[in-house]
CSV table of C-alpha atoms in Angstrom, one decimal:
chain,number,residue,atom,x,y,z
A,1,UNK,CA,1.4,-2.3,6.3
A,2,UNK,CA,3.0,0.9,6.6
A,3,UNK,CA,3.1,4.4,4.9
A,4,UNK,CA,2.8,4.6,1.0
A,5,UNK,CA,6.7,4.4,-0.4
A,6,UNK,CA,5.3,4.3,-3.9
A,7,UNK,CA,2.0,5.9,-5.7
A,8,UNK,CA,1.6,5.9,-9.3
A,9,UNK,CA,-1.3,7.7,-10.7
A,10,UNK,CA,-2.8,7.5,-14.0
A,11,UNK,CA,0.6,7.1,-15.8
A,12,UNK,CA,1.5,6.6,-19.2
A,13,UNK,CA,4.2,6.3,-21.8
A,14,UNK,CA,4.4,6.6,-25.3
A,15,UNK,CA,7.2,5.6,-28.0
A,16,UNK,CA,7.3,7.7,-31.1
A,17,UNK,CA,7.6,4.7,-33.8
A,18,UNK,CA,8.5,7.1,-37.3
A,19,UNK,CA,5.4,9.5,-37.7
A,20,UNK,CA,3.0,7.3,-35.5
A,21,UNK,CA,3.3,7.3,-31.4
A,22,UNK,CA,2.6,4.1,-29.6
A,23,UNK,CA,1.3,4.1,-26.3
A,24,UNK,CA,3.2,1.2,-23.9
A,25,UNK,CA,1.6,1.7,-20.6
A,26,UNK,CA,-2.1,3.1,-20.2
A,27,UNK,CA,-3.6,4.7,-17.4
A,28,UNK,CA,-1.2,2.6,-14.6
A,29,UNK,CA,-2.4,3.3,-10.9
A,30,UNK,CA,-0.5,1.5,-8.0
A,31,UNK,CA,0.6,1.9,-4.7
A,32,UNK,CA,3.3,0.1,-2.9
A,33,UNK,CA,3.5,0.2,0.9
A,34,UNK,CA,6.2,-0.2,3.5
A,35,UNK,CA,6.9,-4.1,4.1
A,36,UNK,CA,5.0,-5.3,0.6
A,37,UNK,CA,6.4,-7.1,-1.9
A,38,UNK,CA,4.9,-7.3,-5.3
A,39,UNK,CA,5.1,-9.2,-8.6
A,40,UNK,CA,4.1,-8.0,-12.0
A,41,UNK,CA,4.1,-11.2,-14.4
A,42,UNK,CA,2.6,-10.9,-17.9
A,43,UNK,CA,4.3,-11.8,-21.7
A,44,UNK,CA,7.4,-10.9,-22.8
A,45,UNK,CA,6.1,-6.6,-25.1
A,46,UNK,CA,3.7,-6.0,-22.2
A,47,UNK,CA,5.1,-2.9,-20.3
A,48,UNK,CA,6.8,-4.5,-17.4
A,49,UNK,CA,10.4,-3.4,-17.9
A,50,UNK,CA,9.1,0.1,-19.3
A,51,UNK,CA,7.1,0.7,-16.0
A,52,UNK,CA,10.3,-0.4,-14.3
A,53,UNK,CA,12.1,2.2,-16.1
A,54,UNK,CA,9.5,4.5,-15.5
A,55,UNK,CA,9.6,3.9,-11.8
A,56,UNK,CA,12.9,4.0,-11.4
A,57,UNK,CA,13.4,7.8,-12.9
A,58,UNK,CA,15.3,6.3,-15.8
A,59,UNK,CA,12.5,7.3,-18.4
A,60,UNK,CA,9.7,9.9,-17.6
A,61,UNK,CA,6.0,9.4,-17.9
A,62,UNK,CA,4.1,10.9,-20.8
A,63,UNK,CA,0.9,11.7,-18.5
A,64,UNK,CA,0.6,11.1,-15.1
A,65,UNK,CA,2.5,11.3,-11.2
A,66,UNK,CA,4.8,9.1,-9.8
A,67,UNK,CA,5.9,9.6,-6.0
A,68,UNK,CA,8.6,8.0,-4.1
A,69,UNK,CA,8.5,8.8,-0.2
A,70,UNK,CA,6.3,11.3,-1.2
A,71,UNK,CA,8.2,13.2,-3.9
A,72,UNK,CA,6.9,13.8,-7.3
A,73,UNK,CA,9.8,12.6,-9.0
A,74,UNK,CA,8.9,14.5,-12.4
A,75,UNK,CA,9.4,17.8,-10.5
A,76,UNK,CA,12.7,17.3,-9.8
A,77,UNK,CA,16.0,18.5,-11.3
A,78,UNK,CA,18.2,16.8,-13.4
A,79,UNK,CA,20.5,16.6,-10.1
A,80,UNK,CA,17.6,15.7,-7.5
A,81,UNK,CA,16.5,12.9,-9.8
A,82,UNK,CA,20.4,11.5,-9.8
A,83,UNK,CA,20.1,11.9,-6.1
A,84,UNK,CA,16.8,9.8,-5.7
A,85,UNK,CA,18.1,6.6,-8.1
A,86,UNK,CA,21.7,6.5,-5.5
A,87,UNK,CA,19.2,6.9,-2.5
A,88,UNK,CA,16.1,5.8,-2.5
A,89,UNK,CA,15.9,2.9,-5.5
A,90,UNK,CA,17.4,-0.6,-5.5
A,91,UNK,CA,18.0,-1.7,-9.0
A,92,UNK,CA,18.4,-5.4,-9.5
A,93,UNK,CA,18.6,-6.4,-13.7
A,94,UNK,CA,18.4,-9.6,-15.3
A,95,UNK,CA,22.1,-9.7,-15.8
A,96,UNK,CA,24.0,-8.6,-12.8
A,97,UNK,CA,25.7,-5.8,-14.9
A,98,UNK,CA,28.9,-6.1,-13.1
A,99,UNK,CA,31.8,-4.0,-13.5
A,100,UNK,CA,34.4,-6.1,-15.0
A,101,UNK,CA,37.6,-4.3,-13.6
A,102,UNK,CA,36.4,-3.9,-9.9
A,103,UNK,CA,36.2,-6.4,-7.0
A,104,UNK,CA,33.4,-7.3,-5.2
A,105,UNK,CA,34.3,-5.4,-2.3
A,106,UNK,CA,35.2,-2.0,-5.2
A,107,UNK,CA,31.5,-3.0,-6.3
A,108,UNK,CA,29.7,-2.1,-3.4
A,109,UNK,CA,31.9,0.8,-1.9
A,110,UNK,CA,31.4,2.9,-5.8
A,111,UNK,CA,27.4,2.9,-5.0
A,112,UNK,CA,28.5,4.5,-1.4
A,113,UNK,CA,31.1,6.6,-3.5
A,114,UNK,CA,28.2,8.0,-5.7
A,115,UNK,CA,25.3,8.6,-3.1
A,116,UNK,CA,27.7,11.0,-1.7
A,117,UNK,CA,27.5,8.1,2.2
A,118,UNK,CA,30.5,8.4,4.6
A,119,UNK,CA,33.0,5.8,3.9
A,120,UNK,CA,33.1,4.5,7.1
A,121,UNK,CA,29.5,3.9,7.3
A,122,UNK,CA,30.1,2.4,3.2
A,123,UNK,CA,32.5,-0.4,4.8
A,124,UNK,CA,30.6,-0.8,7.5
A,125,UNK,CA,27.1,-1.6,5.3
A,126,UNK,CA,29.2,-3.9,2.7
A,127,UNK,CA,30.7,-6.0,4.8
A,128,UNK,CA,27.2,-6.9,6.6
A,129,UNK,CA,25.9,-7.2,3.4
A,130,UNK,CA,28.7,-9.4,1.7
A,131,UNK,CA,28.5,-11.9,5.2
A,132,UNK,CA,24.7,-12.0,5.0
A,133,UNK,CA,24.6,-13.3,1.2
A,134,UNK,CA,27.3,-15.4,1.8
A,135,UNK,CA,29.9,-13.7,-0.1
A,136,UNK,CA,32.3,-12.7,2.7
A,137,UNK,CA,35.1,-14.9,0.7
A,138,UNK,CA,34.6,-13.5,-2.2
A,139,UNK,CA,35.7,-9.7,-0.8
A,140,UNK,CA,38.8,-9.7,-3.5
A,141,UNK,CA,37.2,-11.4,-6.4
A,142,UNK,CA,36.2,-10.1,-9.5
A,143,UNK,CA,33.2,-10.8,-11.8
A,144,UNK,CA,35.3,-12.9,-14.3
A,145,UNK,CA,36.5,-15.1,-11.0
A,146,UNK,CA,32.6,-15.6,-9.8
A,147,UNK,CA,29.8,-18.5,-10.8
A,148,UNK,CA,26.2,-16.7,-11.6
A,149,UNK,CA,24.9,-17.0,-8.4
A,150,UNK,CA,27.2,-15.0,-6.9
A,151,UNK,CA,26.9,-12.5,-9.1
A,152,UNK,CA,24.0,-12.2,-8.9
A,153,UNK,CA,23.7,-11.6,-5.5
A,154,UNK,CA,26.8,-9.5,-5.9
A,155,UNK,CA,24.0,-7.0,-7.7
A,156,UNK,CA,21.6,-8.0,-5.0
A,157,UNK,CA,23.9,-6.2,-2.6
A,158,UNK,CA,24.5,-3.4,-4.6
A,159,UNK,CA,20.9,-2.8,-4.8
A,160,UNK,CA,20.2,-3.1,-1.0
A,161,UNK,CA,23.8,-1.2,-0.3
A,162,UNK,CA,22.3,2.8,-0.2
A,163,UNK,CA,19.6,1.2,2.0
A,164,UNK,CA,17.0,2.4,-0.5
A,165,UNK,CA,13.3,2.7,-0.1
A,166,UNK,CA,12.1,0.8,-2.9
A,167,UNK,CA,13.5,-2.4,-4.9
A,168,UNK,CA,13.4,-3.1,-8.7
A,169,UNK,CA,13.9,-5.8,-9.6
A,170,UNK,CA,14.0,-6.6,-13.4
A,171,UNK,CA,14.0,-10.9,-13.6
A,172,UNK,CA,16.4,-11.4,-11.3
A,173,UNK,CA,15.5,-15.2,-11.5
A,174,UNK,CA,16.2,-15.5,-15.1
A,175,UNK,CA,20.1,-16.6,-15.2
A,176,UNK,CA,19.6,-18.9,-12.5
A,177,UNK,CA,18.3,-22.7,-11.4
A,178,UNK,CA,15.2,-22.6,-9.0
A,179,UNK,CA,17.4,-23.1,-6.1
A,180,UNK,CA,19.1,-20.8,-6.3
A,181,UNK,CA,16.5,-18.6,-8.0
A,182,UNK,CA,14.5,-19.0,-4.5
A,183,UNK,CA,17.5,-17.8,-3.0
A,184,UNK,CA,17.3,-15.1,-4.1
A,185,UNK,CA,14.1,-14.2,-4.0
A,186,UNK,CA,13.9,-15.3,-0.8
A,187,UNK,CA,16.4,-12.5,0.0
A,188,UNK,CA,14.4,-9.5,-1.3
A,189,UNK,CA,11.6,-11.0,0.8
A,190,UNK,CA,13.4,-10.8,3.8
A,191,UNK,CA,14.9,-7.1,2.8
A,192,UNK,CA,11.4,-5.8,2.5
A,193,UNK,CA,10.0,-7.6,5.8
A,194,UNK,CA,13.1,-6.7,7.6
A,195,UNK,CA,14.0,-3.2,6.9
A,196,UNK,CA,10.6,-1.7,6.1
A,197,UNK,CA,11.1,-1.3,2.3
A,198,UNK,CA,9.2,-1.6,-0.7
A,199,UNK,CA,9.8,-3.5,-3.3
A,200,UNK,CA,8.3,-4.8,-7.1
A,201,UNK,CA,9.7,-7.7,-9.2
A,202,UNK,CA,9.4,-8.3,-13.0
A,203,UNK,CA,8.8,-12.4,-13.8
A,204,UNK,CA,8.0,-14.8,-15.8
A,205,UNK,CA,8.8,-17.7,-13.0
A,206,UNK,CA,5.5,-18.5,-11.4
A,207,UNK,CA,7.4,-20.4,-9.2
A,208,UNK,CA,8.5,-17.5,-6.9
A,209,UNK,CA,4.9,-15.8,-6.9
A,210,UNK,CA,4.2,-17.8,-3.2
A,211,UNK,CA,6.9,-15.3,-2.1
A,212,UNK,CA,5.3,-12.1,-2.7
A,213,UNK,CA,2.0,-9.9,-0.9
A,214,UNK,CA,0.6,-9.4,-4.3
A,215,UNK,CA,0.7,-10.1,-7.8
A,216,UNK,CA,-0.1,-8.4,-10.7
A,217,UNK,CA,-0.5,-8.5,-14.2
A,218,UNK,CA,0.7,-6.4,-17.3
A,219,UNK,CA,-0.7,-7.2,-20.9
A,220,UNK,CA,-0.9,-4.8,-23.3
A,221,UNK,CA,0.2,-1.8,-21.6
A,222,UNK,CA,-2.7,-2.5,-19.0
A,223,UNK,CA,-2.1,-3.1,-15.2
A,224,UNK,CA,-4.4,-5.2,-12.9
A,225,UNK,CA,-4.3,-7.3,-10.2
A,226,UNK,CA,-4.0,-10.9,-10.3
């Protein structure tokens, strides 16, 4: 394994709830390292999609550090923090959250648009990325015109489409039969081995688990390994 991509230390988050504040995650340490692939599993009001959050610089940490390639990301400005999500994190949901108006090909080349990437380089990545998950066909489709699978891995390109240094992937497995479930999990795998990333996955299908370095589990706000 490689350098550290991610370090979390001692985080955690509370919810306000009226005049009382409940605490979601407690005291979460972890570290993710180039080339490892991890699963947090655990029951549905554990943490998992908060910590996801959390990682991903979408809701801060009540105590706590969180560094990605090294950065602290609570430090940051409003603007550097927009800049690390469109460079350095993947983001694959449950639902492929699709935009209904654009084409695949419009899908991919608005994440390029937003990181700020040279379009040339922006065709260049989407069209490997599109011929690698199969979707090279599907170039002028949009999501109304696709089955689930495809958009789903649709959202998988979009995730890997800034070449980011870390994954999330929030059960991507969820809307999908095992085979094709695998697939796509099976994808992510080969991302992370490939190209050096990180990357952490959200399930509830144990079925994918033989997949991943490590596997972890969230229940009651608590993180351990499984």
């Amino acid at each position: 394994m490689g350098k550290s991509i991610l370090e979390i230390k001692d985080v955690s988050k509370d919810f306000g709830d009226g005049s009382s504040t409940i605490r979601v995650l407690k005291n979460i340490n972890l570290t993710v390292k180039q080339g490892e692939f991890i699963a947090i599993v655990g029951p549905s009001g554990s943490g998992k999609s908060t910590l996801l959050s959390v990682i991903g610089a979408l809701l801060s940490p009540t105590e706590g550090e969180i560094m990605i390639d090294h950065e602290v990301i609570q430090l940051q400005s409003k603007k550097r923090l927009s800049q690390l999500r469109a460079k350095k994190i993947g983001f694959i949901f449950q639902a492929a959250n699709l935009i209904p108006y654009l084409n695949v090909s419009s899908q991919l080349k608005l994440v390029n648009q937003i990181a700020n990437n040279s379009k040339g380089t922006g065709e260049k990545r989407a069209q490997e990325l599109l011929s690698r998950l199969d979707l090279h066909q599907r170039v002028n489709n949009f999501p109304s015109e696709l089955s689930g699978g495809e958009k789903q891995r649709v959202a998988i390109a979009r995730a890997f489409m800034n070449d980011p240094s870390i994954i999330l992937a929030d059960e991507p497995t969820a809307s999908l039969d095992s085979v094709r479930g695998r697939k796509v999990v099976e994808m992510i795998s080969q991302e992370v081995k490939s190209r050096n990333k990180a990357a952490i996955m959200v399930t509830h299908d144990e079925r994918m688990l033989d997949l991943c370095d490590k596997v972890y589990v969230m229940k009651d706000g608590c993180l351990s390994q499984g």
